[in-house]
Amino acid sequence: MSEHVDLRKPRFRFPFKVSIEPRLQEVPRWYSLLITLGAIIFSLLVVALVIAIVGGDPWRTYAHIAKASFGSLGVISDTMVKAIPLMLVGLACSLAFRMRLWNIGAEGQFFIGAFGASAIVLIPVLPETAPTWLFILLMAIAGMALGAIWGFIPGFLKARFNVNEIISTLMMNYIAVAFNNFFIYAIWSEGGFQMSKMFPRTTWLPRLTDYAEQVPIFRGLTTHFGLVFALLAAVIVWLILYRSRWGYEIRLIGDNPRAAEYAGISIKKHTVLVMMASGALAGLAGMSEIGGVVHRLQGAISPGYGFTGIIVAWLAKLNPLAVVIVSVLFGALILAGREIQPSGIPKMIQGIILVSLIASDFFLRYRIAITKRGEE
Amino acid sequence: MDLVIVIQAGVASGTVLLFATLGELFTERSGVLNLGLEGMMLIGAMSAFSVTVATGNPWLGLVVAMLAAGLISLIHGFITITLQSDQVVSGLSVSFLGTGLSLVLGEGLSKAGTISLLPKFTIPLISQVPILGDIFFTNQSVMVYIGYLLVPLSWYYINRTRPGMHLRAVGEFPAAADALGINVYAQRYFYTFVGGIMCGLAGGTISLAISPGWFSELTTAGQGWIAVGLVIFSQWDPYRAMLGAYTFGALRRLILDIQGPTMLLGFSNPFYYNPYYGFFLQMLPYAFTIIVLVLGSREAMRKRMGAPAALGLPYIRGQRGL
């Protein structure tokens, strides 16, 4: 297109020219980290502004969050408890998102995984006197299997009928919650309350405090065996994504589906498999929450872990090992957020962080060059 | 359980879905996918209700709701049109942002007492038509009537006017539109804003007319996401959007009403005798959305039509491709 010629009188022109150019090379890792950090600081400032507008004291709010989540060994342990489901759900999202498969249904897969684990105890599949390891094994399998089924449905619909997985996974969330509620209210209700009976001790995941006799410092620490699940899963997902053929194909489909198709990779098969794997991870998160924290089936088992997992995955740039670290930070936010007024603040912080993150991607793809205007 | 009452109430509650679906339809026709409907509707519902509590004027509340949701949609516009980031992720983030903001700003609103609502009225003469008059024109909220008007207007605008043609061009083949002198960026910003305004209208319709009040996230209960699904079902056509929205509205109402009578189709009503089966009824709108999506995408495959060709793709001037 030809240069626009201005025939009017010459007017004042800014002596510098700001131009935006696409980056041709990959940015170094420190730069990407810096941008992410900048986005987080920016969002915390915006949140501070909003808190000030609604009449709160932003700095006291932040100080409270820091103290209530990292102030002592006890609360650090509580932070880890909140971080465990986030790690697993964050991994579930990272795996699916890497293929650009938008599994927004981790929340539902979490609930249905919790249902599966509870069913082992409540049906009951095993007698109460069965050994703990057998309970944990069966509960984990049931949680993962049901989560995988919950992932299979949208995956299959996407592969077979090209049904938008964002909407189908989201709808499955609501279905999972209603499904759980039916069992909580109608089948396993204990004494008219909207919860099942307390599970016997043999079904509980071991916690640090259980070993207080041997290691006195563990007394009162509630971090549970789910952490082992989460860390193992992080390593396994990392190995799958970056060290296996399957992971290579997943990444190829994510980066360039057309090239993947030409290379003979079946996108449909991978769609179903990845959704199932993703669902299984989120289901395991539900199982670990039931076995490690709640010890009964009830309605309020998740403060939106499934949705926070999306932000965790994105903040970690879909890197499974980074998911672990980011989860701890968001675990802190959820833990401390319970006492903050107004109660929506943790959700708002998450939303603003995600918006700033997405916007900050711009600086990774483009560079802003400021050059002095030449004489014309 | 009176079927006329179910459909009448269905049209009322479907109006919420209709506004959101129509708004998203405009946005998507311009090539921008905005998944933030749920968040923008919550912002709309919250600001409509809180402004009405403060001023006593529901119309003012409605206007503020539209502007507030419109502003949120401009964030999505900025991220996806100017910064050219991924539309899916940006839409999700806008949804989170809207939800979080509305929860914080709406804190304590649920305790507000009764407020003046948008008026309901019966249209003389046409309301005398048997059945149809009862369903569509008797004792409906003013928003329902606005819905009736918006559908043909939207269809006419998109298919028969010059700006509508520009809208379609920008969504189907932005490079060609650009070559013809249409400002692709400005058009996309505008229709993203239109989508936001309509979500604000939808939210305000909930909190000021259909089910008045502010119940935090339960105010919308996922209707924003259902609307995203309905756009696909509608094949980007306003009349089909209306059909889908009213059907879903009626379904939501049917779920409430079906638990009332002791007899159902000559059998004893299981939902009456065991109210817990109601949880399965609650799943229906969501399961139905999935079914509707399956039907919609099968039909799209058969008729070889579907989404605007440039939907979801950023437009970068001077770059190859769409």
XYZ file of C-alpha atoms in Angstrom:
698
model
C 0.000 0.000 0.000
C 1.422 3.398 -0.948
C 2.547 5.882 1.674
C -0.118 8.362 2.596
C 0.965 11.819 1.404
C -0.024 14.678 3.634
C -0.509 17.820 1.576
C -1.615 19.949 4.479
C 0.565 22.394 6.362
C 3.492 20.779 8.174
C 2.572 20.321 11.823
C 4.440 19.449 14.951
C 5.750 15.932 14.876
C 6.946 13.979 17.839
C 10.736 13.697 17.489
C 10.757 9.978 18.265
C 9.047 7.247 16.380
C 7.557 4.346 18.312
C 7.264 1.299 16.154
C 6.176 -2.203 16.995
C 8.018 -4.992 15.263
C 7.448 -8.703 15.491
C 10.282 -10.572 17.130
C 12.090 -12.882 14.810
C 14.004 -14.817 17.439
C 12.857 -16.641 20.514
C 13.240 -14.445 23.594
C 15.697 -15.552 26.278
C 14.232 -17.271 29.302
C 15.162 -14.488 31.777
C 13.272 -11.986 29.667
C 10.126 -14.097 29.610
C 10.434 -14.531 33.382
C 10.856 -10.775 33.811
C 7.729 -10.057 31.760
C 5.717 -12.556 33.800
C 6.960 -10.967 37.005
C 6.062 -7.538 35.652
C 2.558 -8.751 34.824
C 2.094 -10.080 38.364
C 3.320 -6.849 39.960
C 1.065 -4.868 37.660
C -1.946 -6.991 38.620
C -1.192 -6.681 42.325
C -1.160 -2.913 41.892
C -4.504 -3.008 40.079
C -5.954 -5.213 42.812
C -4.636 -2.778 45.426
C -6.454 -0.010 43.601
C -9.731 -1.945 43.557
C -9.404 -2.839 47.251
C -8.797 0.834 48.032
C -11.859 1.810 45.986
C -14.155 -0.557 47.884
C -12.793 0.907 51.104
C -10.196 -1.630 52.224
C -6.544 -1.266 53.070
C -4.610 -2.994 50.256
C -1.249 -3.220 52.045
C -2.774 -4.720 55.147
C -4.605 -7.203 52.914
C -1.361 -8.244 51.238
C 0.524 -8.397 54.524
C -2.251 -10.567 55.882
C -2.061 -12.917 52.910
C 1.703 -13.291 53.353
C 1.470 -13.864 57.108
C -1.488 -16.227 56.950
C 0.162 -18.441 54.364
C 3.911 -18.406 55.045
C 4.131 -16.984 58.598
C 4.892 -20.246 60.419
C 5.650 -23.882 59.792
C 2.035 -24.749 60.524
C 0.556 -22.395 57.945
C 3.221 -23.297 55.392
C 2.014 -26.858 55.777
C -1.588 -25.669 55.311
C -0.487 -23.800 52.204
C 0.948 -27.033 50.852
C -2.362 -28.776 51.535
C -4.106 -26.211 49.325
C -1.313 -26.449 46.753
C -1.618 -30.228 46.269
C -4.918 -30.215 44.328
C -3.739 -27.130 42.428
C -0.615 -28.981 41.316
C -2.587 -31.926 39.990
C -5.236 -29.773 38.343
C -2.569 -27.425 36.976
C -0.813 -30.445 35.456
C -4.109 -31.629 33.965
C -4.596 -28.245 32.309
C -0.962 -27.965 31.183
C -1.117 -31.319 29.439
C -4.317 -30.481 27.562
C -3.419 -26.857 26.838
C -0.079 -27.947 25.362
C -2.118 -29.555 22.580
C -4.287 -26.416 22.481
C -7.111 -28.542 23.807
C -9.053 -26.325 26.165
C -10.065 -28.534 29.050
C -11.987 -26.091 31.239
C -13.667 -29.027 32.958
C -11.046 -29.797 35.590
C -13.470 -28.653 38.281
C -16.010 -31.279 37.258
C -13.333 -33.934 36.857
C -12.166 -33.035 40.354
C -15.666 -33.532 41.769
C -16.235 -36.781 39.950
C -12.796 -38.032 41.038
C -13.778 -37.268 44.616
C -16.985 -39.200 44.028
C -15.085 -42.198 42.670
C -12.732 -42.280 45.646
C -15.654 -41.966 48.066
C -17.567 -44.739 46.334
C -14.787 -47.193 47.254
C -15.422 -46.451 50.930
C -19.169 -45.869 50.890
C -20.493 -48.628 48.639
C -18.360 -50.232 50.264
C -15.983 -51.977 47.886
C -13.521 -52.823 50.661
C -14.257 -53.721 54.298
C -13.252 -51.008 56.761
C -10.506 -53.221 58.111
C -8.671 -53.493 54.800
C -5.087 -52.192 54.828
C -4.530 -48.490 54.122
C -2.307 -49.043 51.101
C -5.028 -51.054 49.405
C -7.579 -48.341 50.108
C -5.297 -45.637 48.727
C -4.539 -47.689 45.645
C -8.182 -48.448 44.864
C -9.352 -44.923 45.669
C -6.697 -43.439 43.399
C -7.627 -45.814 40.587
C -11.334 -45.074 40.990
C -10.759 -41.317 41.118
C -8.560 -41.354 38.045
C -10.864 -43.681 36.133
C -13.920 -41.524 36.725
C -11.980 -38.362 35.938
C -10.830 -40.021 32.713
C -14.432 -40.898 31.814
C -15.432 -37.296 32.471
C -12.628 -36.247 30.126
C -13.434 -38.909 27.567
C -16.939 -37.597 26.860
C -15.876 -34.122 25.646
C -12.803 -35.613 23.991
C -14.860 -38.110 22.039
C -17.459 -35.491 21.080
C -14.670 -33.216 19.883
C -13.004 -35.958 17.840
C -16.209 -37.415 16.411
C -18.526 -34.417 15.993
C -16.146 -31.479 16.301
C -18.020 -30.262 19.374
C -16.329 -27.277 20.970
C -14.571 -28.745 24.011
C -14.572 -25.493 25.975
C -18.335 -25.546 26.277
C -18.762 -29.291 26.656
C -16.153 -29.527 29.433
C -17.768 -26.603 31.197
C -21.216 -28.147 30.971
C -19.759 -31.372 32.382
C -18.729 -29.347 35.449
C -22.321 -28.515 36.289
C -23.403 -32.075 35.591
C -20.706 -33.433 37.914
C -21.783 -31.152 40.756
C -25.447 -32.125 40.382
C -24.456 -35.799 40.182
C -22.444 -35.523 43.398
C -25.247 -33.637 45.097
C -27.679 -36.430 44.340
C -25.493 -38.902 46.212
C -24.717 -36.461 49.017
C -28.390 -35.641 49.611
C -30.159 -38.846 48.711
C -27.954 -41.929 48.975
C -25.080 -41.366 51.388
C -26.591 -38.624 53.508
C -25.660 -39.060 57.154
C -28.381 -38.223 59.644
C -30.107 -35.795 57.314
C -26.977 -33.673 56.806
C -25.785 -32.949 53.304
C -22.649 -35.024 53.680
C -21.652 -38.642 53.950
C -20.407 -40.264 57.121
C -16.812 -39.721 58.180
C -14.502 -42.244 56.508
C -12.665 -44.721 58.780
C -9.028 -43.935 59.596
C -7.825 -46.814 57.420
C -8.835 -44.835 54.305
C -6.988 -41.641 55.226
C -3.898 -40.648 53.303
C -0.948 -40.540 55.736
C -0.170 -37.052 57.014
C 3.045 -35.618 58.436
C 1.457 -35.316 61.865
C 0.896 -39.080 61.892
C 4.684 -39.431 62.256
C 4.977 -36.951 65.108
C 6.154 -39.748 67.434
C 9.284 -40.302 65.373
C 9.813 -36.708 64.196
C 8.436 -34.308 66.825
C 8.572 -31.274 64.528
C 5.826 -32.814 62.366
C 3.280 -32.460 65.159
C 0.127 -30.785 63.836
C 1.337 -30.584 60.241
C -1.459 -31.634 57.902
C 0.490 -31.983 54.663
C -0.568 -35.357 53.323
C 0.560 -38.103 50.991
C -1.168 -36.382 48.070
C 1.957 -34.255 47.783
C 3.846 -37.367 46.705
C 1.161 -38.016 44.070
C 1.448 -34.440 42.837
C 5.242 -34.357 42.643
C 5.354 -37.761 40.961
C 2.704 -36.640 38.499
C 4.681 -33.481 37.729
C 7.768 -35.512 36.870
C 5.741 -38.007 34.835
C 3.913 -35.305 32.881
C 7.242 -33.582 32.234
C 8.747 -36.848 31.004
C 5.725 -37.496 28.812
C 5.734 -34.027 27.293
C 9.445 -33.562 26.734
C 10.983 -37.003 26.645
C 8.472 -39.255 24.917
C 7.178 -39.742 21.443
C 3.613 -39.177 22.629
C 4.603 -35.844 24.169
C 6.396 -34.827 21.017
C 3.260 -35.506 19.024
C 1.136 -33.583 21.529
C 3.439 -30.582 21.258
C 3.540 -30.802 17.496
C -0.261 -30.810 17.281
C -0.350 -27.847 19.642
C 2.172 -25.841 17.658
C 1.091 -26.745 14.168
C -1.853 -29.104 13.708
C -1.540 -29.070 9.945
C 2.080 -30.198 10.033
C 1.113 -32.887 12.526
C -1.595 -34.143 10.204
C 0.833 -34.300 7.275
C 3.220 -36.220 9.495
C 0.539 -38.865 9.880
C -0.334 -38.137 13.501
C -3.960 -38.896 14.325
C -5.248 -35.713 15.939
C -8.552 -37.372 16.811
C -6.905 -40.198 18.723
C -4.712 -37.767 20.628
C -7.695 -35.540 21.398
C -9.442 -38.402 23.169
C -6.313 -39.697 24.893
C -5.114 -36.320 26.131
C -8.561 -35.402 27.424
C -8.676 -38.709 29.303
C -5.196 -38.232 30.765
C -6.068 -34.681 31.728
C -9.311 -35.824 33.316
C -7.499 -38.576 35.211
C -5.065 -36.063 36.725
C -7.902 -33.795 37.827
C -9.745 -36.847 39.170
C -6.660 -37.771 41.187
C -6.737 -34.257 42.644
C -10.301 -34.916 43.809
C -9.280 -38.251 45.300
C -6.323 -36.753 47.185
C -8.540 -34.001 48.584
C -11.064 -36.567 49.821
C -8.477 -38.984 51.174
C -6.114 -36.364 52.582
C -8.288 -33.515 53.830
C -12.065 -33.929 53.809
C -12.441 -37.660 54.653
C -16.095 -37.607 53.624
C -18.106 -36.787 50.539
C -19.743 -33.377 50.782
C -20.702 -30.452 48.582
C -18.082 -27.870 49.450
C -14.841 -29.623 48.601
C -13.368 -27.147 46.162
C -12.932 -23.365 46.296
C -12.676 -23.452 42.504
C -9.486 -25.540 42.261
C -10.397 -26.532 38.709
C -10.496 -22.937 37.537
C -7.473 -21.786 39.511
C -5.619 -24.680 37.874
C -6.116 -22.981 34.512
C -4.353 -19.867 35.776
C -1.657 -21.959 37.439
C -0.980 -23.744 34.148
C -0.818 -20.495 32.238
C 1.416 -18.753 34.758
C 3.740 -21.767 34.656
C 3.859 -21.421 30.862
C 2.535 -25.003 30.730
C 5.779 -26.305 32.195
C 4.927 -29.202 34.555
C 7.785 -28.476 36.946
C 6.937 -24.778 37.149
C 3.329 -25.788 37.903
C 4.535 -27.125 41.262
C 6.023 -23.776 42.293
C 3.156 -21.645 41.011
C 0.684 -23.921 42.801
C 2.286 -23.129 46.141
C 1.779 -19.393 45.529
C -1.866 -19.875 44.596
C -2.319 -22.304 47.472
C -1.223 -19.438 49.696
C -3.750 -17.136 48.049
C -6.593 -19.618 48.574
C -5.579 -20.350 52.172
C -5.273 -16.710 53.172
C -8.204 -15.678 51.026
C -10.690 -17.496 53.239
C -10.478 -14.785 55.885
C -10.267 -11.761 53.595
C -13.253 -9.486 53.195
C -14.817 -8.972 50.714
C -14.742 -12.667 50.003
C -14.430 -12.305 46.234
C -10.917 -10.842 46.424
C -8.942 -14.053 45.760
C -11.088 -14.729 42.675
C -10.588 -11.167 41.495
C -6.819 -11.369 42.028
C -6.755 -14.546 39.924
C -8.779 -12.914 37.159
C -6.635 -9.793 37.044
C -3.406 -11.823 37.081
C -4.625 -13.911 34.147
C -5.693 -10.850 32.150
C -2.316 -9.151 32.705
C -0.484 -12.353 31.819
C -2.295 -12.740 28.525
C -1.722 -9.105 27.724
C 1.963 -9.353 28.627
C 2.425 -12.079 26.009
C 2.528 -9.188 23.603
C 5.990 -8.232 24.806
C 7.228 -11.735 24.077
C 6.022 -11.657 20.506
C 6.766 -8.059 19.621
C 9.432 -5.583 20.487
C 8.837 -1.908 20.803
C 11.482 0.116 19.102
C 11.830 3.819 19.800
C 13.876 5.515 17.125
C 14.654 9.133 16.471
C 12.798 10.442 13.467
C 15.098 11.173 10.583
C 14.949 14.431 8.646
C 12.489 14.167 5.826
C -48.473 -27.753 35.526
C -49.801 -25.587 32.746
C -47.798 -25.750 29.528
C -48.782 -22.210 28.550
C -47.374 -20.888 31.818
C -44.183 -22.903 31.348
C -43.595 -21.480 27.901
C -44.596 -17.993 28.983
C -42.062 -18.092 31.794
C -39.612 -19.782 29.438
C -39.793 -16.884 27.017
C -39.137 -14.525 29.931
C -36.101 -16.355 31.244
C -34.966 -17.150 27.697
C -34.764 -13.423 27.031
C -31.622 -13.314 29.169
C -30.003 -15.969 26.994
C -31.302 -14.218 23.887
C -29.548 -10.924 24.672
C -26.252 -12.603 25.492
C -26.468 -14.868 22.438
C -27.292 -12.004 20.078
C -24.402 -9.951 21.446
C -21.928 -12.792 21.026
C -23.351 -13.423 17.569
C -22.375 -9.894 16.517
C -18.937 -10.238 18.104
C -18.276 -13.564 16.412
C -19.576 -12.339 13.071
C -16.790 -9.761 13.150
C -14.249 -12.549 13.719
C -13.706 -12.096 17.457
C -14.488 -14.966 19.807
C -15.288 -13.649 23.272
C -15.754 -16.396 25.853
C -16.135 -13.874 28.647
C -19.943 -13.778 28.506
C -20.443 -15.243 31.965
C -18.158 -12.661 33.561
C -19.666 -9.757 31.640
C -23.207 -10.869 32.508
C -22.268 -10.998 36.186
C -20.791 -7.503 35.957
C -24.023 -6.388 34.287
C -26.285 -8.036 36.838
C -24.262 -6.655 39.740
C -24.006 -3.081 38.472
C -27.659 -2.969 37.388
C -28.773 -4.106 40.808
C -26.418 -1.906 42.812
C -27.179 1.247 40.813
C -30.893 0.568 41.195
C -30.493 0.067 44.934
C -28.623 3.370 45.144
C -30.805 5.504 42.873
C -34.138 3.715 42.741
C -34.166 3.981 38.958
C -33.943 0.595 37.189
C -33.473 2.216 33.777
C -30.394 3.999 35.003
C -29.212 0.680 36.419
C -29.685 -0.966 33.048
C -27.678 1.725 31.243
C -24.828 1.496 33.751
C -24.888 -2.316 33.435
C -24.508 -2.064 29.670
C -21.638 0.390 29.925
C -19.853 -1.606 32.632
C -20.028 -4.862 30.699
C -19.068 -2.987 27.546
C -15.952 -1.686 29.272
C -14.949 -5.206 30.300
C -15.438 -6.380 26.729
C -13.061 -3.642 25.563
C -10.326 -5.256 27.682
C -10.860 -8.384 25.607
C -10.847 -6.235 22.494
C -7.562 -4.607 23.447
C -5.886 -7.924 24.240
C -7.065 -9.748 21.137
C -7.323 -7.021 18.499
C -4.478 -4.674 19.373
C -2.162 -7.058 21.221
C -3.233 -10.026 19.069
C -3.114 -12.539 21.886
C -5.040 -15.791 21.909
C -8.789 -15.152 21.909
C -9.692 -18.304 23.820
C -7.396 -17.612 26.743
C -8.228 -13.928 26.789
C -11.947 -14.697 26.847
C -11.467 -17.083 29.753
C -9.461 -14.493 31.634
C -12.144 -11.858 31.027
C -14.687 -14.289 32.404
C -12.620 -14.782 35.574
C -12.019 -11.059 35.840
C -15.703 -10.222 35.496
C -16.700 -12.866 38.025
C -14.098 -11.743 40.558
C -14.815 -8.037 40.131
C -18.554 -8.514 40.450
C -18.111 -10.588 43.615
C -15.927 -7.904 45.207
C -18.014 -4.926 44.135
C -21.273 -6.741 44.842
C -20.301 -7.680 48.397
C -23.270 -7.135 50.703
C -25.646 -6.411 47.847
C -27.563 -9.638 48.419
C -28.867 -8.174 51.675
C -30.412 -5.172 49.919
C -34.187 -5.127 50.286
C -36.782 -4.901 47.569
C -36.111 -2.496 44.744
C -38.213 -1.088 41.946
C -38.029 -3.396 38.966
C -38.430 -2.936 35.249
C -42.150 -2.778 34.441
C -44.299 -5.648 33.226
C -47.287 -5.076 30.989
C -49.803 -6.693 28.662
C -50.073 -5.547 25.087
C -53.725 -4.787 24.308
C -55.426 -6.484 21.360
C -52.715 -8.987 20.358
C -52.811 -10.462 23.849
C -56.364 -11.572 22.983
C -55.056 -14.052 20.406
C -55.626 -17.498 21.927
C -52.541 -19.262 23.358
C -49.942 -17.180 21.461
C -51.285 -13.999 23.021
C -51.117 -15.568 26.456
C -47.601 -16.803 25.928
C -45.925 -13.863 24.276
C -47.917 -10.726 25.021
C -49.522 -11.126 28.449
C -47.862 -9.748 31.568
C -44.324 -9.919 30.205
C -41.443 -7.695 31.227
C -40.589 -4.805 28.965
C -37.250 -6.541 28.326
C -39.062 -9.474 26.720
C -40.701 -7.130 24.229
C -37.350 -5.488 23.524
C -36.093 -8.997 22.775
C -38.861 -9.521 20.185
C -37.796 -6.311 18.450
C -34.058 -6.945 18.571
C -34.181 -10.266 16.713
C -35.619 -9.078 13.366
C -33.653 -5.845 13.649
C -30.420 -7.795 14.106
C -31.241 -10.058 11.183
C -32.028 -7.112 8.957
C -28.922 -5.247 10.068
C -26.589 -8.181 9.418
C -28.092 -9.350 6.136
C -29.618 -6.302 4.477
C -27.664 -3.190 5.411
C -24.338 -1.793 4.375
C -22.739 -1.767 7.858
C -23.989 -5.342 8.238
C -22.228 -6.307 5.047
C -19.036 -4.730 6.371
C -19.492 -6.730 9.553
C -19.754 -9.984 7.624
C -16.818 -9.071 5.396
C -14.597 -8.386 8.391
C -15.457 -11.762 9.876
C -15.141 -13.766 6.683
C -12.245 -12.185 4.836
C -10.668 -9.278 6.726
C -7.851 -8.754 4.234
C -10.332 -8.165 1.422
C -12.418 -5.915 3.649
C -9.316 -3.943 4.503
C -8.470 -3.553 0.829
C -11.936 -2.090 0.287
C -11.243 0.564 2.859
C -13.074 -0.947 5.811
C -11.206 -0.409 9.052
C -10.985 -3.973 10.326
C -9.658 -3.030 13.755
C -12.318 -0.380 14.373
C -15.078 -2.744 13.256
C -13.870 -5.522 15.532
C -13.566 -3.175 18.492
C -17.059 -1.896 17.860
C -18.714 -5.322 17.675
C -16.766 -6.603 20.663
C -18.199 -3.607 22.504
C -21.683 -4.418 21.173
C -21.296 -7.943 22.533
C -20.329 -6.537 25.914
C -23.255 -4.134 25.974
C -25.656 -6.955 25.185
C -24.201 -9.063 27.996
C -24.713 -6.118 30.316
C -28.302 -5.982 29.112
C -28.659 -9.711 29.746
C -27.220 -9.378 33.235
C -29.419 -6.399 34.020
C -32.440 -8.315 32.753
C -31.726 -11.038 35.299
C -31.243 -8.831 38.319
C -33.933 -6.243 37.501
C -36.654 -8.236 35.787
C -36.523 -12.018 35.472
C -35.213 -13.218 38.821
C -34.549 -9.981 40.699
C -31.695 -9.770 43.138
C -27.988 -10.417 43.458
C -26.994 -13.973 44.366
C -23.258 -13.744 43.600
C -22.212 -16.381 41.050
C -25.572 -18.113 41.211
C -27.169 -15.087 39.568
C -26.132 -16.376 36.167
C -25.444 -20.035 37.055
C -23.559 -20.697 33.853
C -26.006 -19.034 31.484
C -23.154 -17.105 29.889
C -21.552 -20.377 28.857
C -24.846 -21.767 27.624
C -25.143 -18.645 25.478
C -21.735 -19.358 23.935
C -23.064 -22.790 23.035
C -26.284 -21.326 21.665
C -24.337 -19.117 19.251
C -22.906 -22.256 17.699
C -26.361 -23.842 17.618
C -27.780 -20.688 16.036
C -25.352 -20.974 13.122
C -24.843 -17.241 13.634
C -28.451 -16.515 12.678
C -30.577 -14.293 14.988
C -33.828 -16.234 14.429
C -32.245 -19.531 15.347
C -30.678 -17.804 18.324
C -34.184 -16.814 19.426
C -35.480 -20.353 18.992
C -32.588 -21.748 21.016
C -32.827 -19.146 23.756
C -36.584 -19.577 24.310
C -36.310 -23.364 24.227
C -33.655 -23.235 26.908
C -35.667 -20.762 28.918
C -38.688 -23.067 28.784
C -36.513 -26.025 29.774
C -35.234 -24.175 32.832
C -38.791 -23.396 33.827
C -40.039 -26.927 33.120
C -37.444 -28.285 35.536
C -38.934 -26.190 38.317
C -42.551 -26.920 37.448
C -42.292 -30.636 36.788
C -41.707 -31.314 40.490
C -45.096 -29.844 41.438
C -47.889 -32.205 40.331
C -48.501 -35.631 41.849
C -49.406 -37.155 38.490
C -47.382 -36.854 35.324
C -48.693 -38.153 31.985
C -50.952 -40.567 33.857
C -48.157 -41.959 36.032
C -47.301 -41.010 39.558
C -44.685 -38.291 39.328
C -41.290 -39.608 40.503
C -39.972 -36.066 40.916
C -42.792 -35.256 43.310
C -42.382 -38.324 45.477
C -38.590 -38.250 45.504
C -37.412 -34.646 45.249
C -33.801 -35.819 45.129
C -34.334 -36.892 41.526
C -34.485 -33.153 40.933
C -30.704 -33.177 40.812
C -30.930 -35.123 37.569
C -33.355 -32.535 36.250
C -30.828 -29.858 37.165
C -28.327 -31.507 34.833
C -30.697 -31.222 31.884
C -29.925 -27.694 30.617
C -26.225 -28.478 30.641
C -26.617 -31.918 29.056
C -28.956 -30.332 26.548
C -26.341 -27.725 25.645
C -23.945 -30.531 24.754
C -26.622 -32.282 22.685
C -27.463 -29.032 20.929
C -23.774 -28.585 20.110
C -23.617 -32.068 18.616
C -26.682 -31.354 16.488
C -25.355 -27.929 15.517
C -21.957 -29.155 14.410
C -23.430 -32.131 12.498
C -25.703 -29.795 10.620
C -22.829 -27.419 9.929
C -20.850 -30.294 8.451
C -23.755 -31.386 6.269
C -24.638 -27.969 4.948
C -20.992 -26.954 4.671
C -21.609 -23.789 6.525
C -20.644 -22.643 9.914
C -18.497 -20.213 11.765
C -17.283 -16.988 10.177
C -14.087 -17.970 8.390
C -11.836 -15.605 10.328
C -13.349 -16.421 13.734
C -10.655 -16.594 16.369
C -7.848 -15.378 14.125
C -6.142 -12.071 14.817
C -5.889 -9.764 11.819
C -2.429 -8.482 11.172
C -2.295 -5.973 8.408
C 0.077 -6.905 5.623
C 0.476 -10.488 6.706
C -0.468 -13.378 4.506
C -3.510 -15.448 5.188
C -6.967 -14.376 6.210
